[in-house]
Amino acid sequence: MRPKDVRMQLHTKILLGLVLGTLFGFLANVLGITWLQQTLVALEPIGTAFIRLITMIVIPLVVASLMVGTASLGDLAKLGRIGGKTVGFYMCTTAVAVTIGLLVSNLFRPGSRIDDTTRDSLSAQFSGDAADRMTLAEEAPSVMDTLLNIIPRNPVQAAAEMDLLSLIFFTIVFAAAISVIAPRRREAVITFFEGVNDASMVVIDWVMKLAPYAVFALIASVVAQFGLDLLRSLLAYSGVVVLGLAIHLAFTYGLAVRFLAKLNFLEFLKRIAKAPLVAFSTSSSNATLPVTMETAEEEVGVSKPVSSFVLPLGATINMDGTALYQAVAVMFIAQIYGIDLSVAQQLIIVLTATLASIGAAGVPSAGIITLIIVLNAVGLGDQVQAGIALILGVDRILDMIRTSVNVTGDITAASVIARSEGEELGFKPRTKEPAVPVG
Ligand code: ASP
């Protein structure tokens, strides 16, 4: 038996870890207490161990839950319908996010507030790292190859390389096949994967007990190392990104949750908080996926067929936070170099940032690599290296924030799709038994 309000305590503990970690890191950095700084940086492996532990369960969870979810959908037409709605909703919200990013950057013009000396010193400081990112971007495959790569040559290899999109593709095809084979055989396969799924959920529950300590270690080591100095010089830019993300959260998700999922938005945020908090600490939608799925199912009541389909897909292709950030970053870099982007160019940003965020993997810093594609598309090819170097310093912290938004967007979509399929959503009482019975 689980103690009564263990779930609420976990939220609170994670938040506490976050606040204390920031505070300690900040003190060590600002007061220049070297031994504290070193100790906090040395704690990072605790955070890394946590990230590896939850990432470890991603493959068994995605395969098992998608297999059970899709095979139990009953008919293939339903699969097609949910698939269409999911991709449509993801594309629309991402395009809205980019538009919000463009609006706030046009309004506040963060690039006009940086003087030339700051610009040049930041560019010089990070130019080496920026060159590395550019090499990574150059290695990125073409659009046609990206589409072809969704079909795995070998599903085991796709799993081994954490290539989620290919793995999802294979699993859906396989599960669709399972749903049409003889019932006796079908039951056997589904029962097997149900067991794998339940066991994965138990592992997640275990690992999450570590979350508050891991969050403390991750945040404290980042803040102790980088401090807030960089943030100050790029305050206007970071502020505009955060403002855009807040608007997207409050309006786009607020309206979708209220009117499409028909849930109270504030209560929704409170219930799902664990997932964005873990996303904030890990900067990875993929690593957060097990927590995202558990939260959507247990806290909001999304059914397994919907959550197992919508959420893994979302972790890979739905990145509203990333797309919005890319829009602001492109505008910021253009403004710094005194380049005015026309309305047509800004429309290109809407298109390419939406596509680039689909192409970005749900791992830390993926967004800054695909940003290079957007910069090239609007004709800022010459400014790429210096531009990336400019914003690289604050990228880690912005990555944490945009990843939280990405994950919140995924749970919002799962709730909206579930409701559109006629599911009864609702916040479960906190005193309920664990969803996965143990023993
Ligand atoms: N870290 C982000 C995610 O995992 C991607 C990015 O914006 O870099 O969702």
CSV table of C-alpha atoms and ligand atoms in Angstrom, one decimal:
chain,number,residue,atom,x,y,z
A,1,MET,CA,0.0,0.0,0.0
A,2,ARG,CA,1.1,3.5,-0.8
A,3,PRO,CA,0.9,6.2,1.8
A,4,LYS,CA,-2.1,8.5,1.3
A,5,ASP,CA,-0.6,11.5,-0.5
A,6,VAL,CA,2.7,10.3,-1.6
A,7,ARG,CA,2.1,11.9,-5.0
A,8,MET,CA,1.7,15.3,-3.7
A,9,GLN,CA,4.8,14.9,-1.5
A,10,LEU,CA,6.8,13.9,-4.5
A,11,HIS,CA,5.8,17.1,-6.4
A,12,THR,CA,6.7,19.2,-3.4
A,13,LYS,CA,10.0,17.4,-2.9
A,14,ILE,CA,11.1,17.9,-6.5
A,15,LEU,CA,10.2,21.5,-6.3
A,16,LEU,CA,12.2,21.8,-3.0
A,17,GLY,CA,15.2,20.1,-4.7
A,18,LEU,CA,15.0,22.6,-7.5
A,19,VAL,CA,14.8,25.7,-5.2
A,20,LEU,CA,17.5,24.5,-2.8
A,21,GLY,CA,19.8,23.5,-5.7
A,22,THR,CA,19.4,26.9,-7.4
A,23,LEU,CA,20.0,28.6,-4.1
A,24,PHE,CA,23.2,26.7,-3.2
A,25,GLY,CA,24.5,27.0,-6.7
A,26,PHE,CA,23.9,30.6,-6.8
A,27,LEU,CA,25.5,31.2,-3.4
A,28,ALA,CA,28.6,29.3,-4.4
A,29,ASN,CA,28.9,31.1,-7.7
A,30,VAL,CA,28.1,34.7,-6.6
A,31,LEU,CA,30.1,34.6,-3.3
A,32,GLY,CA,32.9,32.7,-5.1
A,33,ILE,CA,33.0,29.9,-2.5
A,34,THR,CA,35.3,27.6,-4.4
A,35,TRP,CA,35.0,24.5,-2.2
A,36,LEU,CA,31.2,24.7,-2.4
A,37,GLN,CA,31.3,25.2,-6.1
A,38,GLN,CA,33.5,22.2,-6.5
A,39,THR,CA,31.3,20.0,-4.3
A,40,LEU,CA,28.2,21.0,-6.2
A,41,VAL,CA,29.8,20.3,-9.5
A,42,ALA,CA,31.0,16.9,-8.1
A,43,LEU,CA,27.4,16.0,-7.3
A,44,GLU,CA,26.4,16.1,-11.0
A,45,PRO,CA,26.8,12.3,-11.4
A,46,ILE,CA,23.8,11.8,-9.1
A,47,GLY,CA,21.8,13.7,-11.7
A,48,THR,CA,23.3,11.9,-14.6
A,49,ALA,CA,22.5,8.5,-12.9
A,50,PHE,CA,18.9,9.6,-12.6
A,51,ILE,CA,18.7,10.6,-16.2
A,52,ARG,CA,20.2,7.3,-17.3
A,53,LEU,CA,17.8,5.4,-15.1
A,54,ILE,CA,14.7,6.9,-16.5
A,55,THR,CA,16.1,6.8,-20.1
A,56,MET,CA,16.8,3.1,-19.5
A,57,ILE,CA,13.1,2.4,-19.3
A,58,VAL,CA,12.1,4.4,-22.4
A,59,ILE,CA,12.5,1.6,-24.9
A,60,PRO,CA,10.7,-1.2,-23.0
A,61,LEU,CA,7.9,1.3,-22.0
A,62,VAL,CA,7.4,2.8,-25.5
A,63,VAL,CA,7.3,-0.6,-27.2
A,64,ALA,CA,5.1,-2.4,-24.6
A,65,SER,CA,2.6,0.4,-24.1
A,66,LEU,CA,2.3,1.2,-27.8
A,67,MET,CA,2.0,-2.5,-28.6
A,68,VAL,CA,-0.8,-2.9,-26.0
A,69,GLY,CA,-2.4,0.5,-26.8
A,70,THR,CA,-2.5,0.0,-30.6
A,71,ALA,CA,-3.4,-3.6,-30.6
A,72,SER,CA,-6.3,-3.0,-28.3
A,73,LEU,CA,-7.7,0.0,-30.3
A,74,GLY,CA,-9.8,-2.6,-32.0
A,75,ASP,CA,-9.8,-1.3,-35.5
A,76,LEU,CA,-7.3,0.2,-37.9
A,77,ALA,CA,-9.6,3.1,-38.9
A,78,LYS,CA,-9.5,4.4,-35.3
A,79,LEU,CA,-5.7,4.2,-35.4
A,80,GLY,CA,-5.7,6.3,-38.6
A,81,ARG,CA,-8.2,8.8,-37.1
A,82,ILE,CA,-6.2,9.3,-33.9
A,83,GLY,CA,-2.9,9.5,-35.9
A,84,GLY,CA,-4.4,12.3,-38.2
A,85,LYS,CA,-5.8,14.3,-35.3
A,86,THR,CA,-2.5,14.0,-33.3
A,87,VAL,CA,-0.3,15.2,-36.1
A,88,GLY,CA,-2.7,17.9,-37.0
A,89,PHE,CA,-2.9,19.2,-33.5
A,90,TYR,CA,0.8,19.1,-33.1
A,91,MET,CA,1.5,21.1,-36.3
A,92,CYS,CA,-1.1,23.7,-35.4
A,93,THR,CA,0.1,24.4,-31.9
A,94,THR,CA,3.7,24.5,-33.1
A,95,ALA,CA,2.8,27.1,-35.8
A,96,VAL,CA,1.0,29.1,-33.2
A,97,ALA,CA,4.0,28.9,-30.9
A,98,VAL,CA,6.3,30.2,-33.6
A,99,THR,CA,3.9,33.1,-34.4
A,100,ILE,CA,3.8,34.1,-30.7
A,101,GLY,CA,7.7,34.0,-30.8
A,102,LEU,CA,7.7,36.3,-33.8
A,103,LEU,CA,5.2,38.7,-32.3
A,104,VAL,CA,7.0,39.2,-29.0
A,105,SER,CA,10.4,39.6,-30.8
A,106,ASN,CA,8.9,42.3,-33.1
A,107,LEU,CA,7.3,44.0,-30.1
A,108,PHE,CA,10.3,44.0,-27.7
A,109,ARG,CA,13.2,43.9,-30.2
A,110,PRO,CA,15.6,42.2,-27.8
A,111,GLY,CA,18.5,42.4,-30.3
A,112,SER,CA,18.4,46.2,-30.3
A,113,ARG,CA,19.4,46.3,-26.6
A,114,ILE,CA,22.9,44.7,-27.0
A,115,ASP,CA,25.8,47.0,-27.6
A,116,ASP,CA,28.6,46.1,-30.0
A,117,THR,CA,31.2,45.4,-27.3
A,118,THR,CA,29.0,42.8,-25.5
A,119,ARG,CA,28.2,41.3,-28.9
A,120,ASP,CA,31.8,40.8,-29.9
A,121,SER,CA,33.0,39.5,-26.6
A,122,LEU,CA,30.2,36.9,-26.4
A,123,SER,CA,30.8,35.9,-30.0
A,124,ALA,CA,34.5,35.4,-29.3
A,125,GLN,CA,33.9,33.5,-26.0
A,126,PHE,CA,31.7,30.8,-27.6
A,127,SER,CA,32.9,30.7,-31.2
A,128,GLY,CA,34.7,27.3,-30.7
A,129,ASP,CA,31.5,25.6,-29.3
A,130,ALA,CA,29.5,27.2,-32.1
A,131,ALA,CA,31.7,25.7,-34.7
A,132,ASP,CA,31.1,22.2,-33.2
A,133,ARG,CA,27.3,22.7,-33.5
A,134,MET,CA,27.7,23.8,-37.1
A,135,THR,CA,29.5,20.6,-37.9
A,136,LEU,CA,26.7,18.6,-36.3
A,137,ALA,CA,24.1,20.5,-38.3
A,138,GLU,CA,26.0,19.9,-41.5
A,139,GLU,CA,25.9,16.2,-40.9
A,140,ALA,CA,22.1,16.3,-40.7
A,141,PRO,CA,20.4,14.4,-43.5
A,142,SER,CA,18.2,15.9,-46.2
A,143,VAL,CA,14.4,16.1,-45.9
A,144,MET,CA,13.9,13.1,-48.1
A,145,ASP,CA,16.4,11.0,-46.2
A,146,THR,CA,14.8,12.1,-42.9
A,147,LEU,CA,11.4,10.8,-44.2
A,148,LEU,CA,13.0,7.5,-45.4
A,149,ASN,CA,14.8,7.1,-42.2
A,150,ILE,CA,11.5,6.8,-40.4
A,151,ILE,CA,11.3,3.3,-41.8
A,152,PRO,CA,13.9,1.3,-39.9
A,153,ARG,CA,16.0,-1.3,-41.7
A,154,ASN,CA,16.2,-3.1,-38.4
A,155,PRO,CA,13.9,-2.4,-35.4
A,156,VAL,CA,16.5,-3.7,-33.0
A,157,GLN,CA,19.0,-1.3,-34.2
A,158,ALA,CA,16.5,1.5,-34.0
A,159,ALA,CA,15.9,0.6,-30.4
A,160,ALA,CA,19.6,0.4,-29.7
A,161,GLU,CA,20.1,3.8,-31.1
A,162,MET,CA,17.1,5.3,-29.3
A,163,ASP,CA,15.7,6.3,-32.7
A,164,LEU,CA,12.2,6.7,-31.3
A,165,LEU,CA,10.4,7.7,-34.5
A,166,SER,CA,11.6,4.6,-36.4
A,167,LEU,CA,10.8,2.4,-33.4
A,168,ILE,CA,7.3,3.9,-33.2
A,169,PHE,CA,6.7,3.3,-36.9
A,170,PHE,CA,7.8,-0.4,-36.5
A,171,THR,CA,5.7,-0.9,-33.3
A,172,ILE,CA,2.6,0.5,-34.9
A,173,VAL,CA,2.8,-1.6,-38.0
A,174,PHE,CA,3.5,-4.7,-35.8
A,175,ALA,CA,0.7,-3.9,-33.4
A,176,ALA,CA,-1.7,-3.3,-36.3
A,177,ALA,CA,-0.8,-6.8,-37.5
A,178,ILE,CA,-1.3,-8.3,-34.1
A,179,SER,CA,-4.8,-6.8,-34.0
A,180,VAL,CA,-5.8,-9.0,-37.0
A,181,ILE,CA,-4.3,-12.3,-36.1
A,182,ALA,CA,-6.2,-15.2,-34.5
A,183,PRO,CA,-7.7,-14.1,-31.1
A,184,ARG,CA,-6.0,-16.9,-29.1
A,185,ARG,CA,-2.5,-15.8,-30.4
A,186,ARG,CA,-3.3,-12.2,-30.1
A,187,GLU,CA,-4.3,-12.5,-26.4
A,188,ALA,CA,-1.0,-14.2,-25.7
A,189,VAL,CA,1.1,-11.5,-27.2
A,190,ILE,CA,-0.9,-8.7,-25.6
A,191,THR,CA,-0.7,-10.3,-22.2
A,192,PHE,CA,3.0,-10.5,-22.5
A,193,PHE,CA,3.4,-6.8,-23.4
A,194,GLU,CA,1.0,-5.9,-20.6
A,195,GLY,CA,3.3,-7.5,-18.2
A,196,VAL,CA,6.3,-5.6,-19.6
A,197,ASN,CA,4.3,-2.4,-19.5
A,198,ASP,CA,3.3,-2.9,-15.8
A,199,ALA,CA,6.9,-3.8,-14.8
A,200,SER,CA,8.2,-0.6,-16.6
A,201,MET,CA,5.7,1.5,-14.6
A,202,VAL,CA,7.0,-0.1,-11.3
A,203,VAL,CA,10.6,0.7,-12.3
A,204,ILE,CA,9.5,4.3,-13.0
A,205,ASP,CA,7.9,4.6,-9.5
A,206,TRP,CA,11.2,3.3,-8.0
A,207,VAL,CA,13.4,5.7,-10.0
A,208,MET,CA,11.2,8.7,-9.2
A,209,LYS,CA,12.0,8.3,-5.5
A,210,LEU,CA,15.4,9.6,-6.5
A,211,ALA,CA,14.0,12.6,-8.4
A,212,PRO,CA,14.2,15.3,-5.7
A,213,TYR,CA,17.9,14.5,-5.0
A,214,ALA,CA,18.8,14.3,-8.7
A,215,VAL,CA,17.0,17.6,-9.4
A,216,PHE,CA,19.0,19.2,-6.6
A,217,ALA,CA,22.3,17.8,-8.0
A,218,LEU,CA,21.5,18.8,-11.6
A,219,ILE,CA,20.5,22.3,-10.9
A,220,ALA,CA,23.1,23.1,-8.3
A,221,SER,CA,25.9,22.0,-10.5
A,222,VAL,CA,24.7,24.0,-13.5
A,223,VAL,CA,24.1,27.2,-11.5
A,224,ALA,CA,27.4,26.8,-9.6
A,225,GLN,CA,29.3,26.5,-12.9
A,226,PHE,CA,27.6,29.2,-15.0
A,227,GLY,CA,26.1,31.6,-12.5
A,228,LEU,CA,23.7,34.2,-13.7
A,229,ASP,CA,26.3,36.6,-15.2
A,230,LEU,CA,25.7,35.4,-18.7
A,231,LEU,CA,22.0,35.6,-18.2
A,232,ARG,CA,22.3,39.3,-17.3
A,233,SER,CA,24.1,40.2,-20.6
A,234,LEU,CA,21.4,38.3,-22.5
A,235,LEU,CA,18.6,39.3,-20.2
A,236,ALA,CA,16.4,40.9,-22.8
A,237,TYR,CA,16.7,37.9,-25.2
A,238,SER,CA,16.1,35.4,-22.4
A,239,GLY,CA,13.3,37.5,-21.1
A,240,VAL,CA,11.5,37.6,-24.5
A,241,VAL,CA,11.9,33.8,-24.9
A,242,VAL,CA,10.4,33.2,-21.5
A,243,LEU,CA,7.6,35.7,-22.0
A,244,GLY,CA,6.7,34.0,-25.3
A,245,LEU,CA,6.7,30.6,-23.7
A,246,ALA,CA,4.5,31.9,-20.8
A,247,ILE,CA,2.0,33.4,-23.3
A,248,HIS,CA,1.9,30.1,-25.2
A,249,LEU,CA,1.4,28.1,-22.0
A,250,ALA,CA,-1.3,30.4,-20.7
A,251,PHE,CA,-3.3,31.0,-23.9
A,252,THR,CA,-2.7,28.2,-26.3
A,253,TYR,CA,-2.6,25.4,-23.8
A,254,GLY,CA,-5.0,27.2,-21.4
A,255,LEU,CA,-7.7,27.5,-24.1
A,256,ALA,CA,-7.1,24.0,-25.4
A,257,VAL,CA,-7.3,22.4,-22.0
A,258,ARG,CA,-10.4,24.5,-21.0
A,259,PHE,CA,-12.4,24.3,-24.2
A,260,LEU,CA,-11.2,21.2,-26.0
A,261,ALA,CA,-10.2,18.9,-23.1
A,262,LYS,CA,-12.8,20.5,-20.9
A,263,LEU,CA,-10.7,20.6,-17.8
A,264,ASN,CA,-9.8,23.2,-15.2
A,265,PHE,CA,-6.5,24.6,-16.5
A,266,LEU,CA,-5.0,25.5,-13.1
A,267,GLU,CA,-5.8,22.2,-11.6
A,268,PHE,CA,-4.5,20.5,-14.7
A,269,LEU,CA,-1.1,22.3,-14.3
A,270,LYS,CA,-1.0,21.4,-10.6
A,271,ARG,CA,-1.7,17.7,-11.4
A,272,ILE,CA,0.8,17.4,-14.2
A,273,ALA,CA,3.6,19.5,-12.5
A,274,LYS,CA,5.8,16.5,-12.0
A,275,ALA,CA,6.4,16.0,-15.7
A,276,PRO,CA,7.5,19.6,-16.6
A,277,LEU,CA,9.6,19.6,-13.4
A,278,VAL,CA,11.5,16.5,-14.5
A,279,ALA,CA,11.8,18.0,-18.1
A,280,PHE,CA,13.2,21.2,-16.6
A,281,SER,CA,15.9,19.3,-14.7
A,282,THR,CA,16.8,16.8,-17.5
A,283,SER,CA,16.4,19.1,-20.6
A,284,SER,CA,15.2,16.1,-22.4
A,285,SER,CA,11.6,15.2,-23.6
A,286,ASN,CA,12.8,11.6,-24.3
A,287,ALA,CA,14.2,11.1,-20.8
A,288,THR,CA,11.0,12.5,-19.3
A,289,LEU,CA,8.7,10.3,-21.5
A,290,PRO,CA,8.1,7.6,-18.8
A,291,VAL,CA,7.1,10.3,-16.3
A,292,THR,CA,4.9,12.1,-19.0
A,293,MET,CA,3.0,8.9,-19.8
A,294,GLU,CA,2.5,8.0,-16.1
A,295,THR,CA,1.3,11.5,-15.3
A,296,ALA,CA,-1.2,11.7,-18.2
A,297,GLU,CA,-2.7,8.4,-17.4
A,298,GLU,CA,-2.8,8.6,-13.6
A,299,GLU,CA,-3.4,12.2,-13.0
A,300,VAL,CA,-5.6,13.3,-15.9
A,301,GLY,CA,-7.2,9.9,-16.8
A,302,VAL,CA,-6.0,9.6,-20.4
A,303,SER,CA,-6.5,6.1,-21.6
A,304,LYS,CA,-3.5,3.9,-22.4
A,305,PRO,CA,-4.3,3.6,-26.2
A,306,VAL,CA,-4.3,7.4,-26.5
A,307,SER,CA,-1.4,8.1,-24.2
A,308,SER,CA,0.8,5.4,-25.6
A,309,PHE,CA,0.3,6.7,-29.1
A,310,VAL,CA,0.2,10.5,-28.6
A,311,LEU,CA,3.0,10.9,-26.0
A,312,PRO,CA,5.9,9.0,-27.5
A,313,LEU,CA,5.1,10.7,-30.8
A,314,GLY,CA,5.0,14.0,-29.1
A,315,ALA,CA,8.3,13.6,-27.4
A,316,THR,CA,9.8,13.1,-30.8
A,317,ILE,CA,8.0,15.5,-33.1
A,318,ASN,CA,6.1,18.0,-30.9
A,319,MET,CA,8.3,20.8,-29.6
A,320,ASP,CA,6.4,24.0,-29.3
A,321,GLY,CA,8.9,25.5,-26.8
A,322,THR,CA,11.8,24.7,-29.1
A,323,ALA,CA,10.0,26.2,-32.2
A,324,LEU,CA,9.1,29.4,-30.3
A,325,TYR,CA,12.6,29.8,-29.0
A,326,GLN,CA,14.0,29.3,-32.5
A,327,ALA,CA,11.7,32.1,-33.8
A,328,VAL,CA,13.0,34.5,-31.1
A,329,ALA,CA,16.6,33.5,-31.6
A,330,VAL,CA,16.5,34.1,-35.3
A,331,MET,CA,14.9,37.5,-34.8
A,332,PHE,CA,17.4,38.4,-32.1
A,333,ILE,CA,20.4,37.5,-34.2
A,334,ALA,CA,18.9,39.4,-37.2
A,335,GLN,CA,18.3,42.5,-35.0
A,336,ILE,CA,21.8,42.4,-33.5
A,337,TYR,CA,23.3,42.5,-37.0
A,338,GLY,CA,20.8,45.2,-38.0
A,339,ILE,CA,19.1,43.0,-40.6
A,340,ASP,CA,15.4,43.6,-41.0
A,341,LEU,CA,13.4,40.5,-41.8
A,342,SER,CA,10.5,41.1,-44.1
A,343,VAL,CA,7.0,39.5,-43.5
A,344,ALA,CA,7.8,36.9,-46.2
A,345,GLN,CA,11.0,36.0,-44.4
A,346,GLN,CA,9.1,35.7,-41.1
A,347,LEU,CA,6.6,33.4,-42.8
A,348,ILE,CA,9.6,31.3,-43.8
A,349,ILE,CA,10.5,31.2,-40.1
A,350,VAL,CA,7.0,29.9,-39.2
A,351,LEU,CA,7.4,27.1,-41.8
A,352,THR,CA,11.0,26.1,-41.1
A,353,ALA,CA,10.9,26.4,-37.3
A,354,THR,CA,7.8,24.2,-37.3
A,355,LEU,CA,9.6,21.6,-39.4
A,356,ALA,CA,12.9,22.0,-37.6
A,357,SER,CA,11.3,21.4,-34.3
A,358,ILE,CA,9.8,18.2,-35.7
A,359,GLY,CA,13.3,17.2,-36.8
A,360,ALA,CA,14.9,18.0,-33.4
A,361,ALA,CA,15.4,15.0,-31.2
A,362,GLY,CA,14.1,15.2,-27.6
A,363,VAL,CA,17.5,15.5,-26.1
A,364,PRO,CA,19.4,18.4,-24.5
A,365,SER,CA,20.5,21.2,-26.9
A,366,ALA,CA,18.8,19.6,-30.0
A,367,GLY,CA,17.0,22.9,-30.7
A,368,ILE,CA,20.2,24.9,-31.1
A,369,ILE,CA,21.4,22.5,-33.8
A,370,THR,CA,18.3,22.7,-35.9
A,371,LEU,CA,18.2,26.4,-35.4
A,372,ILE,CA,21.0,26.5,-37.9
A,373,ILE,CA,18.6,25.2,-40.5
A,374,VAL,CA,16.2,28.1,-39.8
A,375,LEU,CA,18.9,30.7,-39.9
A,376,ASN,CA,20.1,29.4,-43.3
A,377,ALA,CA,16.5,29.3,-44.6
A,378,VAL,CA,16.0,33.1,-44.0
A,379,GLY,CA,19.3,34.0,-45.5
A,380,LEU,CA,21.3,34.6,-42.3
A,381,GLY,CA,23.8,32.0,-43.4
A,382,ASP,CA,26.8,34.4,-42.9
A,383,GLN,CA,25.7,35.1,-39.4
A,384,VAL,CA,25.2,31.5,-38.3
A,385,GLN,CA,28.4,30.9,-36.4
A,386,ALA,CA,28.7,34.3,-34.7
A,387,GLY,CA,25.0,34.2,-34.0
A,388,ILE,CA,25.0,30.8,-32.4
A,389,ALA,CA,28.1,31.8,-30.4
A,390,LEU,CA,26.1,34.8,-29.1
A,391,ILE,CA,23.2,32.8,-27.6
A,392,LEU,CA,25.0,29.6,-26.6
A,393,GLY,CA,25.9,30.9,-23.1
A,394,VAL,CA,22.2,31.0,-22.0
A,395,ASP,CA,21.2,28.0,-24.0
A,396,ARG,CA,21.3,25.5,-21.2
A,397,ILE,CA,18.9,27.5,-19.0
A,398,LEU,CA,16.5,28.2,-21.9
A,399,ASP,CA,16.7,24.6,-22.9
A,400,MET,CA,15.4,23.6,-19.5
A,401,ILE,CA,12.5,26.0,-19.8
A,402,ARG,CA,11.5,25.2,-23.4
A,403,THR,CA,11.7,21.4,-22.7
A,404,SER,CA,9.1,21.9,-19.8
A,405,VAL,CA,6.8,23.6,-22.3
A,406,ASN,CA,7.4,20.8,-24.9
A,407,VAL,CA,6.3,18.2,-22.4
A,408,THR,CA,3.3,20.3,-21.2
A,409,GLY,CA,2.3,20.5,-24.8
A,410,ASP,CA,2.4,16.8,-25.2
A,411,ILE,CA,0.2,16.2,-22.2
A,412,THR,CA,-2.2,18.9,-23.4
A,413,ALA,CA,-2.5,17.2,-26.8
A,414,ALA,CA,-3.0,13.8,-25.2
A,415,SER,CA,-5.9,15.2,-23.1
A,416,VAL,CA,-7.5,17.0,-26.1
A,417,ILE,CA,-7.3,13.8,-28.3
A,418,ALA,CA,-8.6,11.6,-25.5
A,419,ARG,CA,-11.6,13.9,-25.0
A,420,SER,CA,-12.2,14.1,-28.8
A,421,GLU,CA,-12.4,10.3,-28.7
A,422,GLY,CA,-15.2,10.5,-26.1
A,423,GLU,CA,-13.1,9.6,-23.1
A,424,GLU,CA,-14.1,10.7,-19.7
A,425,LEU,CA,-11.2,12.7,-18.3
A,426,GLY,CA,-11.0,13.8,-14.7
A,427,PHE,CA,-8.5,14.4,-11.9
A,428,LYS,CA,-8.4,11.3,-9.8
A,429,PRO,CA,-8.6,11.6,-6.1
A,430,ARG,CA,-5.2,11.7,-4.6
A,431,THR,CA,-5.9,8.9,-2.2
A,432,LYS,CA,-6.3,6.3,-4.9
A,433,GLU,CA,-4.4,3.0,-5.1
A,434,PRO,CA,-1.5,2.7,-7.4
A,435,ALA,CA,-2.6,2.2,-11.1
A,436,VAL,CA,-0.3,-0.8,-11.4
A,437,PRO,CA,-1.1,-3.4,-8.6
A,438,VAL,CA,2.1,-4.8,-7.2
A,439,GLY,CA,2.2,-8.5,-6.1
B,1,ASP,N1,15.8,19.7,-25.1
B,1,ASP,C1,14.6,19.8,-25.9
B,1,ASP,C2,13.7,18.6,-25.7
B,1,ASP,O1,14.1,17.5,-25.3
B,1,ASP,C3,14.9,20.0,-27.3
B,1,ASP,C4,15.6,21.3,-27.5
B,1,ASP,O2,14.8,22.3,-27.6
B,1,ASP,O3,16.8,21.4,-27.5
B,1,ASP,O4,12.5,18.7,-25.8
